[in-house]
Amino acid sequence: MKVLIAVMVVCFSALTAPGQGWTFSRDGVEYVIEFPSATWRVVSRLDVHEHPEFVYGTDELNGYLRLSRILVDSDAGPADLFQSDEKLRLQHLPGYVICDGCKGEFFGGNLSGATFSYEYADAGKVIAGRIYYLQVDRRTFYALRFTVAQDRLPALREQMNSIARSFRLK
């Protein structure tokens, strides 16, 4: 009987493990993020420094997350950051539609801020983008930049919100 219970526990653990979340924390990175699914994995982007980024599965079209820290003037807010992103990055994306008057939506979690959504085209696919600007203090924000194929967004939206809510500094 004990052997049967042990086998059942092992089998149940193997079946439930892929759906379990995990926590990202690394030396040299000042934040911690909780991922609600083991399908999210770390990839490294190397420019001057190594930057951890995250992909849902093996295809960036399934979900991609890039993070950055932004230092601002003390009176800048999330809408100012989004306008700057539009001018510097987003307007240059193929098929991007300028978001005149976007005010964003309040977003709360471990850090509060606002989220902005946009779309563009890439290789014949409509890509949904969602940026969470999370405020650390008057001069510091973190931007969590998610992209996903538009047709896959409904299945991933709650995970994106959960990840952003979990974001915190060490």
Coordinates of N, CA and C in Angstrom, one line a residue:
M1 N 0.8 -1.2 0.0 CA 0.0 0.0 0.0 C 0.9 1.3 0.0
K2 N 1.9 1.3 0.8 CA 2.8 2.4 0.9 C 3.5 2.7 -0.5
V3 N 3.9 1.6 -1.1 CA 4.5 1.7 -2.4 C 3.5 2.3 -3.4
L4 N 2.3 1.9 -3.4 CA 1.3 2.4 -4.3 C 1.1 3.9 -4.1
I5 N 1.0 4.3 -2.8 CA 0.9 5.8 -2.5 C 2.1 6.6 -3.0
A6 N 3.3 6.0 -2.8 CA 4.5 6.7 -3.2 C 4.5 6.8 -4.7
V7 N 4.1 5.8 -5.5 CA 4.0 5.9 -6.9 C 3.0 6.9 -7.3
M8 N 1.9 7.0 -6.7 CA 0.9 8.0 -7.0 C 1.4 9.4 -6.8
V9 N 2.1 9.6 -5.7 CA 2.6 10.9 -5.4 C 3.6 11.3 -6.4
V10 N 4.5 10.4 -6.8 CA 5.5 10.7 -7.9 C 4.8 11.1 -9.2
C11 N 3.8 10.3 -9.6 CA 3.1 10.5 -10.8 C 2.4 11.8 -10.8
F12 N 1.7 12.1 -9.7 CA 1.0 13.4 -9.6 C 1.9 14.6 -9.6
S13 N 3.1 14.5 -9.0 CA 4.1 15.5 -9.0 C 4.6 15.8 -10.4
A14 N 4.8 14.7 -11.2 CA 5.3 14.8 -12.5 C 4.2 15.5 -13.4
L15 N 3.0 15.2 -13.2 CA 1.9 15.8 -14.0 C 1.7 17.2 -13.6
T16 N 1.9 17.6 -12.4 CA 1.6 19.0 -12.0 C 2.8 20.0 -12.2
A17 N 4.0 19.4 -12.2 CA 5.2 20.3 -12.2 C 5.2 21.3 -13.4
P18 N 4.9 20.8 -14.7 CA 5.0 21.8 -15.8 C 4.1 23.0 -15.6
G19 N 3.0 22.9 -14.9 CA 2.1 24.1 -14.8 C 2.4 25.0 -13.6
Q20 N 3.4 24.6 -12.8 CA 3.8 25.3 -11.7 C 4.6 26.6 -12.0
G21 N 4.5 27.6 -11.3 CA 5.3 28.8 -11.5 C 6.7 28.7 -11.0
W22 N 7.4 29.7 -11.2 CA 8.8 29.8 -10.7 C 9.2 31.2 -10.5
T23 N 10.2 31.4 -9.7 CA 10.7 32.8 -9.4 C 12.1 33.0 -10.0
F24 N 12.2 34.2 -10.6 CA 13.5 34.6 -11.2 C 14.1 35.6 -10.3
S25 N 15.4 35.2 -9.9 CA 16.2 36.1 -9.1 C 17.7 35.7 -9.5
R26 N 18.5 36.7 -9.7 CA 19.9 36.4 -10.1 C 20.8 37.4 -9.5
D27 N 22.0 37.0 -9.1 CA 23.0 38.0 -8.6 C 23.3 39.0 -9.7
G28 N 23.4 40.2 -9.3 CA 23.7 41.3 -10.3 C 22.4 41.9 -10.9
V29 N 21.2 41.3 -10.6 CA 20.0 41.8 -11.1 C 19.2 42.2 -9.8
E30 N 18.7 43.5 -9.8 CA 18.2 44.0 -8.6 C 16.7 43.8 -8.4
Y31 N 16.1 42.9 -9.2 CA 14.7 42.6 -9.1 C 14.4 41.1 -9.0
V32 N 13.1 40.8 -8.6 CA 12.6 39.5 -8.5 C 11.3 39.5 -9.2
I33 N 11.1 38.4 -10.0 CA 9.8 38.3 -10.7 C 9.3 36.8 -10.5
E34 N 8.0 36.7 -10.3 CA 7.3 35.4 -10.2 C 6.6 35.1 -11.6
F35 N 6.9 34.0 -12.1 CA 6.3 33.5 -13.4 C 5.3 32.5 -13.0
P36 N 4.0 32.6 -13.5 CA 2.9 31.7 -13.1 C 3.0 30.4 -13.8
S37 N 3.9 30.3 -14.8 CA 4.0 29.0 -15.6 C 5.5 28.7 -15.8
A38 N 5.8 27.4 -15.8 CA 7.1 26.9 -16.1 C 7.4 27.1 -17.6
T39 N 6.5 27.4 -18.4 CA 6.7 27.6 -19.8 C 7.5 28.8 -20.1
W40 N 7.5 29.8 -19.2 CA 8.4 31.0 -19.3 C 9.8 30.6 -19.1
R41 N 10.7 31.0 -19.9 CA 12.1 30.7 -19.8 C 13.0 31.9 -20.0
V42 N 14.2 31.8 -19.4 CA 15.1 33.0 -19.5 C 16.0 32.8 -20.7
V43 N 16.1 33.9 -21.5 CA 17.1 34.0 -22.5 C 18.0 35.2 -22.2
S44 N 19.2 35.2 -22.7 CA 20.1 36.3 -22.5 C 20.3 37.1 -23.7
R45 N 20.2 38.4 -23.6 CA 20.6 39.4 -24.6 C 21.9 40.1 -24.2
L46 N 22.8 40.1 -25.1 CA 24.1 40.7 -24.8 C 24.3 41.9 -25.6
D47 N 24.5 43.1 -25.0 CA 25.0 44.3 -25.6 C 26.2 44.6 -24.9
V48 N 26.3 45.7 -24.2 CA 27.4 46.0 -23.3 C 27.4 45.1 -22.1
H49 N 26.2 44.8 -21.6 CA 26.0 43.9 -20.4 C 25.1 42.8 -20.8
E50 N 25.1 41.8 -20.0 CA 24.1 40.7 -20.3 C 22.8 41.1 -19.6
H51 N 21.7 40.9 -20.4 CA 20.4 41.3 -19.9 C 19.5 40.0 -20.0
P52 N 18.9 39.6 -18.8 CA 17.9 38.5 -18.9 C 16.6 39.0 -19.5
E53 N 16.1 38.2 -20.5 CA 14.8 38.4 -21.1 C 14.1 37.1 -21.0
F54 N 12.8 37.1 -21.3 CA 12.0 35.9 -21.1 C 11.1 35.6 -22.3
V55 N 11.0 34.3 -22.6 CA 10.2 33.9 -23.7 C 9.2 32.8 -23.2
Y56 N 8.0 32.9 -23.7 CA 7.0 31.9 -23.4 C 7.1 30.8 -24.4
G57 N 7.7 29.7 -23.9 CA 7.9 28.5 -24.8 C 9.2 28.8 -25.6
T58 N 9.2 28.4 -26.9 CA 10.4 28.5 -27.7 C 10.2 29.5 -28.8
D59 N 9.1 30.2 -28.9 CA 8.8 31.1 -30.0 C 8.4 32.5 -29.4
E60 N 9.1 33.5 -29.8 CA 8.8 34.8 -29.3 C 7.4 35.3 -29.6
L61 N 6.8 34.7 -30.6 CA 5.4 35.1 -30.9 C 4.4 34.6 -29.9
N62 N 4.8 33.6 -29.1 CA 4.0 33.1 -28.0 C 4.0 34.0 -26.8
G63 N 5.0 34.9 -26.7 CA 5.2 35.8 -25.6 C 6.6 36.1 -25.4
Y64 N 6.9 37.4 -25.2 CA 8.3 37.9 -25.0 C 8.3 39.0 -24.0
L65 N 9.2 39.0 -23.1 CA 9.3 40.1 -22.1 C 10.7 40.6 -22.0
R66 N 10.8 41.9 -22.1 CA 12.1 42.6 -21.9 C 11.9 43.7 -20.9
L67 N 12.8 43.8 -19.9 CA 12.7 44.8 -18.8 C 13.8 45.8 -19.0
S68 N 13.5 47.0 -18.5 CA 14.5 48.0 -18.4 C 14.2 49.0 -17.3
R69 N 15.3 49.6 -16.7 CA 15.1 50.6 -15.7 C 15.2 51.9 -16.3
I70 N 14.4 52.9 -15.9 CA 14.3 54.2 -16.5 C 14.5 55.2 -15.4
L71 N 15.4 56.1 -15.6 CA 15.6 57.3 -14.7 C 15.0 58.5 -15.4
V72 N 14.2 59.2 -14.6 CA 13.4 60.4 -15.2 C 13.6 61.6 -14.3
D73 N 13.1 62.7 -14.9 CA 12.9 63.9 -14.1 C 11.8 63.7 -13.0
S74 N 11.9 64.3 -11.9 CA 11.0 64.0 -10.8 C 9.5 64.2 -11.2
D75 N 9.2 65.0 -12.2 CA 7.8 65.2 -12.5 C 7.3 64.4 -13.6
A76 N 8.1 63.5 -14.2 CA 7.7 62.6 -15.3 C 6.8 61.5 -14.7
G77 N 5.8 61.1 -15.5 CA 4.9 60.0 -15.2 C 4.9 59.0 -16.3
P78 N 4.0 57.9 -16.1 CA 3.9 56.9 -17.1 C 3.5 57.4 -18.5
A79 N 2.6 58.3 -18.5 CA 2.2 58.8 -19.9 C 3.4 59.5 -20.6
D80 N 4.2 60.2 -19.8 CA 5.4 60.8 -20.4 C 6.4 59.8 -21.0
L81 N 6.5 58.7 -20.2 CA 7.4 57.6 -20.6 C 6.9 56.9 -21.9
F82 N 5.5 56.7 -22.0 CA 5.0 56.1 -23.2 C 5.1 57.0 -24.4
Q83 N 4.9 58.3 -24.2 CA 5.1 59.3 -25.3 C 6.5 59.2 -25.8
S84 N 7.5 59.1 -24.9 CA 8.9 59.0 -25.3 C 9.2 57.7 -26.0
D85 N 8.6 56.6 -25.5 CA 8.8 55.3 -26.2 C 8.2 55.4 -27.6
E86 N 7.0 56.1 -27.7 CA 6.4 56.2 -29.1 C 7.3 56.9 -30.0
K87 N 7.9 58.0 -29.6 CA 8.8 58.8 -30.5 C 10.0 58.1 -30.8
L88 N 10.7 57.4 -29.8 CA 12.0 56.8 -30.0 C 11.9 55.4 -30.6
R89 N 10.9 54.6 -30.3 CA 10.9 53.2 -30.6 C 9.7 52.8 -31.4
L90 N 8.5 53.0 -30.9 CA 7.3 52.4 -31.4 C 6.9 52.9 -32.8
Q91 N 7.0 54.2 -33.0 CA 6.6 54.8 -34.3 C 7.4 54.2 -35.5
H92 N 8.6 53.6 -35.2 CA 9.4 53.0 -36.2 C 9.1 51.6 -36.5
L93 N 8.2 51.0 -35.8 CA 7.7 49.6 -36.0 C 6.8 49.6 -37.2
P94 N 6.9 48.6 -38.1 CA 6.1 48.5 -39.2 C 4.6 48.3 -38.8
G95 N 3.7 49.1 -39.4 CA 2.3 49.0 -39.2 C 1.9 49.6 -37.8
Y96 N 2.8 50.3 -37.1 CA 2.4 50.9 -35.8 C 1.4 52.0 -36.0
V97 N 0.4 52.0 -35.2 CA -0.6 53.1 -35.3 C -0.3 54.0 -34.1
I98 N -0.1 55.3 -34.3 CA 0.2 56.2 -33.2 C -1.0 56.3 -32.3
C99 N -0.7 56.3 -31.0 CA -1.7 56.3 -30.0 C -1.9 57.7 -29.5
D100 N -2.5 58.6 -30.3 CA -2.8 59.9 -29.8 C -3.7 59.9 -28.6
G101 N -3.3 60.7 -27.6 CA -4.1 60.8 -26.4 C -4.2 59.6 -25.5
C102 N -3.3 58.6 -25.7 CA -3.3 57.5 -24.8 C -3.0 57.9 -23.4
K103 N -3.9 57.5 -22.5 CA -3.7 57.9 -21.1 C -3.2 56.7 -20.2
G104 N -3.3 55.5 -20.8 CA -3.0 54.3 -20.1 C -4.0 53.9 -19.0
E105 N -3.8 52.8 -18.4 CA -4.6 52.3 -17.3 C -3.8 52.2 -16.1
F106 N -4.4 52.6 -14.9 CA -3.7 52.4 -13.7 C -3.4 50.9 -13.5
F107 N -2.3 50.6 -12.9 CA -1.9 49.2 -12.6 C -1.3 49.1 -11.2
G108 N -1.7 48.2 -10.4 CA -1.2 48.1 -9.1 C -0.7 46.6 -8.8
G109 N 0.3 46.5 -8.1 CA 0.9 45.3 -7.7 C 1.9 45.6 -6.6
N110 N 3.0 44.9 -6.5 CA 4.1 45.2 -5.6 C 4.5 46.7 -5.8
L111 N 4.6 47.1 -7.1 CA 4.8 48.5 -7.5 C 3.6 48.9 -8.3
S112 N 3.3 50.2 -8.2 CA 2.2 50.7 -9.0 C 2.7 51.5 -10.2
G113 N 1.8 51.7 -11.1 CA 2.1 52.5 -12.3 C 1.0 52.5 -13.3
A114 N 1.3 52.3 -14.5 CA 0.3 52.3 -15.6 C 0.7 51.4 -16.7
T115 N -0.3 50.9 -17.4 CA 0.0 50.1 -18.6 C -0.6 50.7 -19.9
F116 N 0.1 50.5 -20.9 CA -0.3 51.0 -22.2 C -0.2 49.9 -23.2
S117 N -1.1 49.8 -24.2 CA -1.2 48.7 -25.2 C -1.0 49.4 -26.6
Y118 N -0.5 48.6 -27.5 CA -0.3 49.0 -28.9 C -0.2 47.8 -29.8
E119 N -0.2 48.0 -31.1 CA -0.1 46.9 -32.0 C 0.8 47.4 -33.2
Y120 N 1.4 46.4 -33.8 CA 2.2 46.6 -35.0 C 2.2 45.3 -35.8
A121 N 2.8 45.4 -37.0 CA 2.9 44.2 -37.8 C 4.3 43.7 -37.9
D122 N 4.5 42.4 -38.0 CA 5.8 41.8 -38.1 C 5.7 40.5 -38.9
A123 N 6.3 40.5 -40.1 CA 6.3 39.3 -40.9 C 4.9 38.8 -41.2
G124 N 4.0 39.7 -41.5 CA 2.6 39.4 -41.8 C 1.7 39.1 -40.6
K125 N 2.2 39.2 -39.4 CA 1.4 38.9 -38.2 C 1.2 40.2 -37.5
V126 N 0.0 40.3 -36.9 CA -0.3 41.4 -36.0 C 0.3 41.1 -34.6
I127 N 1.1 42.0 -34.1 CA 1.7 41.8 -32.8 C 1.1 42.8 -31.8
A128 N 0.8 42.3 -30.6 CA 0.2 43.1 -29.6 C 1.4 43.4 -28.6
G129 N 1.5 44.6 -28.2 CA 2.5 45.1 -27.3 C 1.8 45.6 -26.0
R130 N 2.4 45.4 -24.9 CA 1.8 46.0 -23.7 C 3.0 46.3 -22.8
I131 N 3.0 47.6 -22.4 CA 4.1 48.1 -21.5 C 3.6 48.4 -20.2
Y132 N 4.2 47.9 -19.1 CA 3.9 48.2 -17.8 C 5.0 49.1 -17.3
Y133 N 4.7 50.4 -16.9 CA 5.6 51.3 -16.3 C 5.4 51.3 -14.8
L134 N 6.3 50.7 -14.0 CA 6.1 50.5 -12.6 C 7.0 51.5 -11.9
Q135 N 6.5 52.3 -11.0 CA 7.2 53.3 -10.3 C 7.9 52.8 -9.0
V136 N 9.2 53.0 -8.9 CA 9.9 52.7 -7.7 C 10.0 53.8 -6.8
D137 N 10.3 55.0 -7.3 CA 10.4 56.3 -6.5 C 10.1 57.4 -7.5
R138 N 10.3 58.6 -7.1 CA 10.0 59.8 -8.0 C 10.8 59.8 -9.2
R139 N 12.0 59.2 -9.2 CA 12.9 59.3 -10.4 C 13.1 58.0 -11.1
T140 N 12.6 56.9 -10.6 CA 12.9 55.6 -11.1 C 11.6 54.8 -11.5
F141 N 11.6 54.3 -12.7 CA 10.6 53.4 -13.2 C 11.2 52.1 -13.7
Y142 N 10.5 51.1 -13.7 CA 10.9 49.9 -14.5 C 9.8 49.7 -15.6
A143 N 10.3 49.4 -16.8 CA 9.4 49.1 -17.9 C 9.4 47.7 -18.2
L144 N 8.3 47.0 -18.1 CA 8.1 45.6 -18.5 C 7.4 45.6 -19.9
R145 N 8.2 45.3 -20.9 CA 7.7 45.3 -22.3 C 7.4 43.9 -22.8
F146 N 6.1 43.7 -22.9 CA 5.6 42.4 -23.4 C 5.2 42.5 -24.9
T147 N 5.5 41.5 -25.7 CA 5.0 41.4 -27.0 C 4.5 40.0 -27.2
V148 N 3.4 39.8 -28.0 CA 2.9 38.5 -28.3 C 2.0 38.6 -29.6
A149 N 2.0 37.5 -30.4 CA 1.1 37.5 -31.5 C -0.3 37.8 -31.1
Q150 N -1.0 38.7 -31.8 CA -2.4 39.2 -31.4 C -3.3 38.0 -31.1
D151 N -3.2 37.0 -31.9 CA -4.2 35.9 -31.7 C -3.9 35.1 -30.5
R152 N -2.7 35.2 -29.9 CA -2.3 34.5 -28.7 C -2.5 35.3 -27.4
L153 N -2.8 36.6 -27.6 CA -2.9 37.5 -26.4 C -3.9 37.1 -25.4
P154 N -5.2 36.7 -25.8 CA -6.2 36.4 -24.8 C -5.7 35.3 -23.8
A155 N -4.9 34.3 -24.3 CA -4.5 33.2 -23.4 C -3.3 33.7 -22.5
L156 N -2.7 34.8 -22.9 CA -1.5 35.2 -22.1 C -1.7 36.5 -21.2
R157 N -2.8 37.2 -21.5 CA -3.0 38.5 -20.8 C -3.0 38.4 -19.3
E158 N -3.6 37.4 -18.7 CA -3.6 37.3 -17.2 C -2.2 36.9 -16.7
Q159 N -1.5 36.1 -17.5 CA -0.1 35.8 -17.0 C 0.7 37.1 -17.0
M160 N 0.6 37.9 -18.1 CA 1.3 39.2 -18.1 C 1.0 40.1 -16.9
N161 N -0.3 40.2 -16.6 CA -0.7 41.0 -15.4 C -0.1 40.4 -14.1
S162 N -0.1 39.1 -14.0 CA 0.4 38.4 -12.8 C 1.9 38.6 -12.7
I163 N 2.6 38.5 -13.8 CA 4.1 38.8 -13.8 C 4.4 40.2 -13.3
A164 N 3.6 41.2 -13.9 CA 3.9 42.6 -13.6 C 3.5 42.8 -12.1
R165 N 2.4 42.2 -11.6 CA 2.0 42.4 -10.2 C 3.1 41.9 -9.3
S166 N 3.8 40.8 -9.7 CA 4.8 40.2 -8.8 C 6.1 40.9 -8.8
F167 N 6.4 41.8 -9.8 CA 7.7 42.4 -9.9 C 8.0 43.2 -8.6
R168 N 9.2 43.0 -8.1 CA 9.6 43.7 -6.9 C 11.2 43.8 -6.9
L169 N 11.6 44.8 -6.1 CA 13.1 45.0 -5.9 C 13.5 44.1 -4.8
K170 N 14.8 43.7 -4.9 CA 15.3 42.8 -3.8 C 15.5 43.6 -2.5

